[in-house]
mmCIF file of C-alpha atoms in Angstrom:
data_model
loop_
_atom_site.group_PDB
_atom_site.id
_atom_site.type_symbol
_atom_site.label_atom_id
_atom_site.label_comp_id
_atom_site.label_asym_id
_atom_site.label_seq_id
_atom_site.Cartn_x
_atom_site.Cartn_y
_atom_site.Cartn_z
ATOM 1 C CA UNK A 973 -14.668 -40.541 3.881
ATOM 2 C CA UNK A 974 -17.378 -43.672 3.619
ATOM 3 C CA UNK A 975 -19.622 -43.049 1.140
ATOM 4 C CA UNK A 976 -23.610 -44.163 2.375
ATOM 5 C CA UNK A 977 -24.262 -45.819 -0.729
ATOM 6 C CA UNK A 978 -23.270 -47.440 -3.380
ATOM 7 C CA UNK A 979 -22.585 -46.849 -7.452
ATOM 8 C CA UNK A 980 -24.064 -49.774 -9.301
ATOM 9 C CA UNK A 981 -23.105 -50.157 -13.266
ATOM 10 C CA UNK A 982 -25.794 -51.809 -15.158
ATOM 11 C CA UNK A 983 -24.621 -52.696 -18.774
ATOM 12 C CA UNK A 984 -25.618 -55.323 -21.274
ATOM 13 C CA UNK A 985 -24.752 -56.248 -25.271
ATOM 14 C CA UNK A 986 -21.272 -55.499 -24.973
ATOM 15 C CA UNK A 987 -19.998 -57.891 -28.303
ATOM 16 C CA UNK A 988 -16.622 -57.625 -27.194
ATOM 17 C CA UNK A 989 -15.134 -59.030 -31.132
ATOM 18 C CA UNK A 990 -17.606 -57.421 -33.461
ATOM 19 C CA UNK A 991 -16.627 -54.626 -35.644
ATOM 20 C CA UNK A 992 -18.339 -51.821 -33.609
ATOM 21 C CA UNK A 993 -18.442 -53.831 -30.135
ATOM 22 C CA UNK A 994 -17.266 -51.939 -26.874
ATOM 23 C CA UNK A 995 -12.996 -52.242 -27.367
ATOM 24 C CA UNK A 996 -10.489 -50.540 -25.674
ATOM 25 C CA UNK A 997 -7.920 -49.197 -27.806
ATOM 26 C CA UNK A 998 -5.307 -51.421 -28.313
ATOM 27 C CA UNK A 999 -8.116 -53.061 -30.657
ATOM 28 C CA UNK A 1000 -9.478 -49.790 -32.328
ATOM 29 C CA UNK A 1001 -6.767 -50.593 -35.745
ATOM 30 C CA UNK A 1002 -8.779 -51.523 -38.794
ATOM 31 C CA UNK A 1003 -8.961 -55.075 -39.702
ATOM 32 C CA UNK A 1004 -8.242 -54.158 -43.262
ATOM 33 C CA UNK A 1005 -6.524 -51.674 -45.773
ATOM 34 C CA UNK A 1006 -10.100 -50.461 -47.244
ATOM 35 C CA UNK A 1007 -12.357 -47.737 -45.893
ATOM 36 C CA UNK A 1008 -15.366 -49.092 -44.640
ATOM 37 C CA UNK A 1009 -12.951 -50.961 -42.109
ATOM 38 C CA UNK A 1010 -11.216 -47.839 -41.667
ATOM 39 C CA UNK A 1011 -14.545 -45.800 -41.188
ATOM 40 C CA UNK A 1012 -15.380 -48.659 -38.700
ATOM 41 C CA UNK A 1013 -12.180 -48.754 -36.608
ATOM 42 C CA UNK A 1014 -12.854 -44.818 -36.272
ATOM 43 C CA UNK A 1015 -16.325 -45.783 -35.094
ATOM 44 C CA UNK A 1016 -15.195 -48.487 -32.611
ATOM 45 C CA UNK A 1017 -12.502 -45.319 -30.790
ATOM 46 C CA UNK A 1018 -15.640 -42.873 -30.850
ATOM 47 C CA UNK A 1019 -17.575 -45.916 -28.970
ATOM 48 C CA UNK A 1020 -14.970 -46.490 -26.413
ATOM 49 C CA UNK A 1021 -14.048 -43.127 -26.078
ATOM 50 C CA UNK A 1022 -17.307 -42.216 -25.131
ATOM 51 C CA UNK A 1023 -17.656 -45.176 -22.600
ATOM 52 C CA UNK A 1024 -14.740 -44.837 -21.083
ATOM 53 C CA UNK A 1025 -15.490 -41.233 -20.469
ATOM 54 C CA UNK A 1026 -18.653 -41.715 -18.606
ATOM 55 C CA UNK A 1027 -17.342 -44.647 -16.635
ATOM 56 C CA UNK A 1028 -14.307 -42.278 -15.481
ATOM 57 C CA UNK A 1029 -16.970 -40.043 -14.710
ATOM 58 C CA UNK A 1030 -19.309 -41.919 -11.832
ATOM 59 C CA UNK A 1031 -15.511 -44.169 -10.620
ATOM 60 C CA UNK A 1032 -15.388 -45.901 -8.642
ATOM 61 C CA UNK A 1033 -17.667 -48.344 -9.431
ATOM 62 C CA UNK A 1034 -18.839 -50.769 -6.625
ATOM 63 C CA UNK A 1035 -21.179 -53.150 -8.249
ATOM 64 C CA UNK A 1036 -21.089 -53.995 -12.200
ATOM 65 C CA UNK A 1037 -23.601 -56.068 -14.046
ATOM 66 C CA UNK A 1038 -23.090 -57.025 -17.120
ATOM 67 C CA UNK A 1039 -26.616 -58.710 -18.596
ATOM 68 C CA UNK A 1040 -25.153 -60.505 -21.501
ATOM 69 C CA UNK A 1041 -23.501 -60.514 -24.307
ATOM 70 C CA UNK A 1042 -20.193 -59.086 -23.360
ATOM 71 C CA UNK A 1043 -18.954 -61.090 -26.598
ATOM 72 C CA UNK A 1044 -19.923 -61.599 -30.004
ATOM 73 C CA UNK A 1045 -18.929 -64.847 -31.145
ATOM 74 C CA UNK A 1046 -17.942 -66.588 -34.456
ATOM 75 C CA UNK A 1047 -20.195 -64.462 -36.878
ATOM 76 C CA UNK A 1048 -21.464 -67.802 -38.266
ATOM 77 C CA UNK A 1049 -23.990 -65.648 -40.133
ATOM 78 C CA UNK A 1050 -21.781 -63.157 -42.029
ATOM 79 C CA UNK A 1051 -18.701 -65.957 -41.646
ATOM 80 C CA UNK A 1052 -16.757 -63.698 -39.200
ATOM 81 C CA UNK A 1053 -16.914 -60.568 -41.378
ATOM 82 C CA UNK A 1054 -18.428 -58.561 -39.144
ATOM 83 C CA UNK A 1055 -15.838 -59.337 -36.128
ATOM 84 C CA UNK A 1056 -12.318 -57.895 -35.523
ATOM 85 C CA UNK A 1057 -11.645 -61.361 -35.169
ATOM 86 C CA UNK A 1058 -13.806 -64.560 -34.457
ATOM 87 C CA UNK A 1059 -11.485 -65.902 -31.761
ATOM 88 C CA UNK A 1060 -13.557 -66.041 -29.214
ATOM 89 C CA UNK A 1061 -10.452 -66.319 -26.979
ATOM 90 C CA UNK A 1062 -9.256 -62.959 -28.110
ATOM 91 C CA UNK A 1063 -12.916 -61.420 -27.653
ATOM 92 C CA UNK A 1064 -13.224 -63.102 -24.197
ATOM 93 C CA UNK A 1065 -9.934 -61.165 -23.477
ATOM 94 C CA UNK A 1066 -11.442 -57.872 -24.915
ATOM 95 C CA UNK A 1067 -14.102 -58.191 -22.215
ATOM 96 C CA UNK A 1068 -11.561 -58.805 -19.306
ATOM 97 C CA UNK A 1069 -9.926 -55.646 -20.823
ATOM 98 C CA UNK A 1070 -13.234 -53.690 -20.761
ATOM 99 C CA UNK A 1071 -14.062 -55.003 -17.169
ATOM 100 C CA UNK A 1072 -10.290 -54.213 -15.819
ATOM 101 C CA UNK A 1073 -10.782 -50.690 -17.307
ATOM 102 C CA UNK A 1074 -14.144 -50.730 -15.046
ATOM 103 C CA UNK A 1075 -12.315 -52.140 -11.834
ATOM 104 C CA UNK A 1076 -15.554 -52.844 -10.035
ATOM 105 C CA UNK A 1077 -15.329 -53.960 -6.549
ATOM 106 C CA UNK A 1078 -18.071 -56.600 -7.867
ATOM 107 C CA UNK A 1079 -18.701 -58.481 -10.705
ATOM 108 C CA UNK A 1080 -22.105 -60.213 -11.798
ATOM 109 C CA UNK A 1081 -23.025 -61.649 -15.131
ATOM 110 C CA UNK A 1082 -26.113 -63.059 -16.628
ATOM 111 C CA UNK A 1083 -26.009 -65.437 -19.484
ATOM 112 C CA UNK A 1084 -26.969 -63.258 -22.969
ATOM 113 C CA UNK A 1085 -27.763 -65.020 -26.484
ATOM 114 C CA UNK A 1086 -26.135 -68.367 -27.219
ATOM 115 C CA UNK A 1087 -25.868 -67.310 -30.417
ATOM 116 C CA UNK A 1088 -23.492 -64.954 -29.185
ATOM 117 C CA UNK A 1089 -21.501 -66.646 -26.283
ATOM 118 C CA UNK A 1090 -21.667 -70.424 -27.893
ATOM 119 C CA UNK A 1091 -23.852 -73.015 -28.243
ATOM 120 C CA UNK A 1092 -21.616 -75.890 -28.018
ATOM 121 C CA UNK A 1093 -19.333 -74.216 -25.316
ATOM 122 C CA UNK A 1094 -20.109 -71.528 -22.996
ATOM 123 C CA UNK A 1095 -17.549 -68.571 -23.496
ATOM 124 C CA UNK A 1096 -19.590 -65.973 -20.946
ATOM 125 C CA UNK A 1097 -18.301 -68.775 -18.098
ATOM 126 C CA UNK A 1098 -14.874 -68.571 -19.115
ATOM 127 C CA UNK A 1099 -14.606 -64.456 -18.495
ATOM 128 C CA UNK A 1100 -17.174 -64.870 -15.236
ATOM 129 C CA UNK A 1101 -14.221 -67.429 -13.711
ATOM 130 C CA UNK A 1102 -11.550 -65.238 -14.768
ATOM 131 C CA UNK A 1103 -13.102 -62.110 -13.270
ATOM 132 C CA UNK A 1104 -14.193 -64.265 -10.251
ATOM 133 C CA UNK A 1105 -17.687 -63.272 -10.976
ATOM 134 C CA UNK A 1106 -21.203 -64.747 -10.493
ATOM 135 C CA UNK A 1107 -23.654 -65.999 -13.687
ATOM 136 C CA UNK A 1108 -26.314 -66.886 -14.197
ATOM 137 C CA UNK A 1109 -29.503 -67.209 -16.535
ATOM 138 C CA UNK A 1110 -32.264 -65.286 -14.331
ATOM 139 C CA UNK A 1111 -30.630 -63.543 -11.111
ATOM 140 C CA UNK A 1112 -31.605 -61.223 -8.429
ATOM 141 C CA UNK A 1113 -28.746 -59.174 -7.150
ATOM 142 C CA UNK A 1114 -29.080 -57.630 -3.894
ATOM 143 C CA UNK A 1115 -27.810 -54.061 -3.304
ATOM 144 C CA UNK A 1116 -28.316 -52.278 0.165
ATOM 145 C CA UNK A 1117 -31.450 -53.880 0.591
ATOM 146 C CA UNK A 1118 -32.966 -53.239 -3.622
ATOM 147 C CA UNK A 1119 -32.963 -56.045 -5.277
ATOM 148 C CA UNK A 1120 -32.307 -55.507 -9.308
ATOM 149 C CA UNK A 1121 -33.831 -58.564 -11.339
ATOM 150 C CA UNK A 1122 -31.762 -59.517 -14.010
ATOM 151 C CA UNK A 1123 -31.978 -61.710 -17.284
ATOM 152 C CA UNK A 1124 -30.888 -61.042 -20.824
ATOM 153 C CA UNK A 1125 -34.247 -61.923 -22.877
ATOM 154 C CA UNK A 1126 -37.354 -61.661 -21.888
ATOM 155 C CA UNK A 1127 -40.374 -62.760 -23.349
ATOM 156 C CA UNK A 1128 -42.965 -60.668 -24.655
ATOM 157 C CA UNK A 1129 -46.708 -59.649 -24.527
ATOM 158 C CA UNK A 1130 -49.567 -58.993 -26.663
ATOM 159 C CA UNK A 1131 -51.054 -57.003 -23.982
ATOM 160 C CA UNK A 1132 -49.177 -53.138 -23.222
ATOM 161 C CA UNK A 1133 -48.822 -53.674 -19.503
ATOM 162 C CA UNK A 1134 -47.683 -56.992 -20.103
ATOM 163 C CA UNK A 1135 -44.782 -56.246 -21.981
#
């Protein structure tokens, strides 16, 4: 039976590579023989656990939109302690592990922090041509006629209805 409409999947801030970023299970081991990376490896299966329980639950998904930061990066900052690993090849593969999990008839991206997804090099591109998606840095996606507006940051106000 045709369904009328259409399940749309609106997620953002991902960090695919961080210590308690969305990871499927083949990545929940800890990083380290010590309890605080075991405590965290226990938090990153209660994290994907519950994800991948809600996504089973609204399946299939027709449109996803990921707004962002669907990888964490080097973890200049800490120097990479705060990542399951820095690679940003391995996290971009995390993400395409995430998104195959999803199976979304379609993909669209929007750039997040380049903090996050490189400065130099643009690592959010990389998963968007391997998923055969669209990105951008300000979008508007059109769904049955509603159109969702989509950018990572957005500035803000000093006024309340500004913001």
């Amino acid at each position: 039976m045709k369904r009328n409409f259409k399940r749309v999947l609106v997620t953002s801030d991902w960090h695919c590579g961080h210590q308690v970023g969305l990871s499927p299970e083949k990545y929940h081991a800890p990083t380290a023989d010590d309890p605080r990376f075991i405590k965290l490896a226990n938090v990153r299966r209660d994290i994907w656990e519950w994800f991948a329980s809600e996504v089973k639950k609204i399946k299939p998904v027709d449109v996803l939109l990921i707004n962002g930061d669907a990888l964490d990066g080097k973890g200049d900052r800490s120097g990479g302690t705060e990542q399951i690993t820095p690679d940003r090849k391995v996290q971009c593969d995390i993400a395409m592990n995430v998104i195959e999990y999803i199976d979304p008839s379609v993909l669209r991206m929007t750039f997040g922090t380049p903090y996050h997804t490189g400065t130099g090099e643009d690592w959010e591109t990389i998963i968007a041509d391997k998923a055969d998606a669209k990105i951008g840095s300000h979008e508007w996606y059109e769904v049955n006629g509603v159109v969702i507006d989509c950018k990572h940051k957005i500035v803000s106000s000093q006024i309340p209805h500004g913001r």
